[in-house]
XYZ file of C-alpha atoms in Angstrom:
175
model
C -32.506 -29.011 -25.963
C -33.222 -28.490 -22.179
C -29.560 -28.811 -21.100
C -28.646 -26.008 -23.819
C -31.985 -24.017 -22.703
C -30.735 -23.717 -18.987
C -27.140 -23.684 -20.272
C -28.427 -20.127 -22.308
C -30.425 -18.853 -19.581
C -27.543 -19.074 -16.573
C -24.741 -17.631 -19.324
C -27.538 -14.519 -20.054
C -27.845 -14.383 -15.867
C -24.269 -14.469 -15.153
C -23.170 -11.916 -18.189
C -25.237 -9.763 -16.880
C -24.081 -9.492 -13.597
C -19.860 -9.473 -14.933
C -21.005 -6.703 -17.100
C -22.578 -4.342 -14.176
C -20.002 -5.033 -12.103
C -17.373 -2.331 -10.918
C -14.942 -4.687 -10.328
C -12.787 -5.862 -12.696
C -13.222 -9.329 -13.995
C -11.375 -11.594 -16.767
C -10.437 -14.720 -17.593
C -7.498 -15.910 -19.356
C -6.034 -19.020 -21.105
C -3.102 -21.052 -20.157
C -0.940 -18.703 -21.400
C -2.221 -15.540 -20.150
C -4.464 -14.368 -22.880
C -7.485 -12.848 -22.369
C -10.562 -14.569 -23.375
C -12.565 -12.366 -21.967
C -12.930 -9.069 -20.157
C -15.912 -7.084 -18.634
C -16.813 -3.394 -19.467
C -15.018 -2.467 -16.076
C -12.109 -3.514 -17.224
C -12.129 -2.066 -20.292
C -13.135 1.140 -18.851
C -10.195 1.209 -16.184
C -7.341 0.468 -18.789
C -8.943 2.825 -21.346
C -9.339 -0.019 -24.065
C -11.923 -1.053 -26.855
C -12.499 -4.691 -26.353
C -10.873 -5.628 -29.568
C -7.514 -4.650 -28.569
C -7.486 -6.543 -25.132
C -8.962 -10.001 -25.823
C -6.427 -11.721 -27.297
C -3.158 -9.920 -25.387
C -1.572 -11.532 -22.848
C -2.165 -9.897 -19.311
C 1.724 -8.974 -18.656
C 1.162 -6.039 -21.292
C -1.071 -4.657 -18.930
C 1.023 -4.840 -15.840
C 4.161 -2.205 -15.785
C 7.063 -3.343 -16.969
C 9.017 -3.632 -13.349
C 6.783 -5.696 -11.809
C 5.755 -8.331 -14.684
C 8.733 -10.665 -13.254
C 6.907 -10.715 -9.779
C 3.822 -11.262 -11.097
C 4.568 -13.809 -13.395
C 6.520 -15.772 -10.339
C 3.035 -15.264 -8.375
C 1.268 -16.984 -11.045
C 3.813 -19.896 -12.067
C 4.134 -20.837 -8.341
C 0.381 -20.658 -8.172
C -0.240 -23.182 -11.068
C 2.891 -25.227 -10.404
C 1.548 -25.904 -6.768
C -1.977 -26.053 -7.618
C -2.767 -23.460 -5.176
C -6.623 -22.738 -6.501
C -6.622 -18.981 -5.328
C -4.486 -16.452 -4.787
C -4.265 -12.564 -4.148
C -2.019 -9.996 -5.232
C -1.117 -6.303 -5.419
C 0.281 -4.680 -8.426
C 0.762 -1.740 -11.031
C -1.043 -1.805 -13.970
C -0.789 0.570 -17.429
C -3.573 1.901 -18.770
C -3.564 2.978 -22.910
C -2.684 6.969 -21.771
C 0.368 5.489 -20.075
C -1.477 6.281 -16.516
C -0.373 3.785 -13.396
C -3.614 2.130 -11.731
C -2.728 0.072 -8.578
C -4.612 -3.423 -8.877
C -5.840 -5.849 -6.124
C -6.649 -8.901 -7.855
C -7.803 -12.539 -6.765
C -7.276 -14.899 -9.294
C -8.279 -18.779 -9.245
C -7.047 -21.619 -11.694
C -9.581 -23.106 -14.171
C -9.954 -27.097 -14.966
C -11.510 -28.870 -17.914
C -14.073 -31.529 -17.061
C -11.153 -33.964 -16.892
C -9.104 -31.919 -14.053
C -6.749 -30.243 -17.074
C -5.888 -26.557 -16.344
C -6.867 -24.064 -18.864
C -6.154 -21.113 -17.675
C -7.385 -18.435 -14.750
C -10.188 -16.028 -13.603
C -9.984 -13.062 -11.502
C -11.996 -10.054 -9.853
C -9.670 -6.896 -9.367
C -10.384 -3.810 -7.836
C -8.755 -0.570 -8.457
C -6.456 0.410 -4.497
C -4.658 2.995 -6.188
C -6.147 5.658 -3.770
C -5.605 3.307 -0.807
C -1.878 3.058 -2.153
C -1.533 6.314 -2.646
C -2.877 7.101 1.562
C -0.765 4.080 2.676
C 2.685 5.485 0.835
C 2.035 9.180 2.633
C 1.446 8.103 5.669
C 4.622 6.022 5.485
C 6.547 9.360 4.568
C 4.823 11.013 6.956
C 5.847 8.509 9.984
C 9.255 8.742 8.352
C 9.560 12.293 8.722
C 8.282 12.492 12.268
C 10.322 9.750 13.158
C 12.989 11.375 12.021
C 12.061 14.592 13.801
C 11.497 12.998 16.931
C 14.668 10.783 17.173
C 16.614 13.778 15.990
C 14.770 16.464 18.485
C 17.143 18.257 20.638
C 14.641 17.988 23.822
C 13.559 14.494 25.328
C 10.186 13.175 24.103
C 8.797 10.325 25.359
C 5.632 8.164 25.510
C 3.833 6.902 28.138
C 0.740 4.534 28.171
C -0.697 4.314 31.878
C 2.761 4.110 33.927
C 4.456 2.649 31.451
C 7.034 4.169 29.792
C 6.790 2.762 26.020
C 8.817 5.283 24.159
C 11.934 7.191 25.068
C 14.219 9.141 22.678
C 17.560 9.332 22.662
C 18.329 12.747 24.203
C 15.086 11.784 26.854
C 17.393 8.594 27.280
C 20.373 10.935 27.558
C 18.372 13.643 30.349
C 17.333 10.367 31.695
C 21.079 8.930 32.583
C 19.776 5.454 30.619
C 19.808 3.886 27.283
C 17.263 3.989 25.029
């Protein structure tokens, strides 16, 4: 009665904190069906709780990527590698992409059996979003630069670190 008293009071402690937390958190079976999900998670995907406990996580994940992901996790629980952390799309119910960063770990039975996973994700879409524009926006200047009909070049004390072509060209050297 004391073991299930304790047992009661750390389950009430630890809901608790999965259910105020802004991360997401799940766990899933062997097969990839949720068992369980917290409010956070529900709230990203735009889901009642009865039509996400019980669906495998891959629905979740756009369709392009679910072969990468799935790779990610079979190599994971074919090597026994206890965590692991991955980037990825995910579809919420209005068809929306949400950009996921998500460390998962495996979960044993008492005699060293896998059963399935947890995880804690946390929505990077915005950082995503910054990371691809700034990559488009180096691409573009890069292109500008390289293309530039005057010589630009870079210097960092009296080093010359960056030359481009037609500064190469004025220059009399190769880049």
């Amino acid at each position: 009665k004391a073991t299930e008293d304790a047992l009661r009071v750390t389950e009430d402690r630890y809901g608790h904190l999965f259910d105020a937390a802004a991360d997401i958190i799940f766990e899933a079976d062997g097969e990839g069906y949720f068992r369980y999900v917290n409010p956070a998670t529900l709230k990203v995907f735009g889901y009642p709780a009865d039509e996400v406990i019980g669906r495998r996580f891959t629905e979740f994940i756009r369709a392009d990527y679910r072969p990468t992901i799935l790779q990610h996790y079979y190599k994971q629980t074919n090597q026994g590698v206890l965590t692991s952390y991955v980037e990825f799309p995910g579809v919420t119910k209005s068809g929306h992409e949400v950009w996921l960063g998500q460390n998962a770990w495996l979960v044993f039975d008492a005699k060293g059996r896998y059963t399935g996973m947890q995880a804690v994700a946390r929505d990077i879409t915005e950082r995503r979003r910054a990371e691809d524009a700034l990559r488009a926006a180096e691409a573009k200047y890069r292109g500008l630069v390289e293309q530039s009909l005057v010589g630009v070049y870079i210097l960092q004390g009296e080093r010359l670190v960056y030359v481009n072509p037609k500064g190469a060209d004025i220059l009399g050297y190769t880049q």
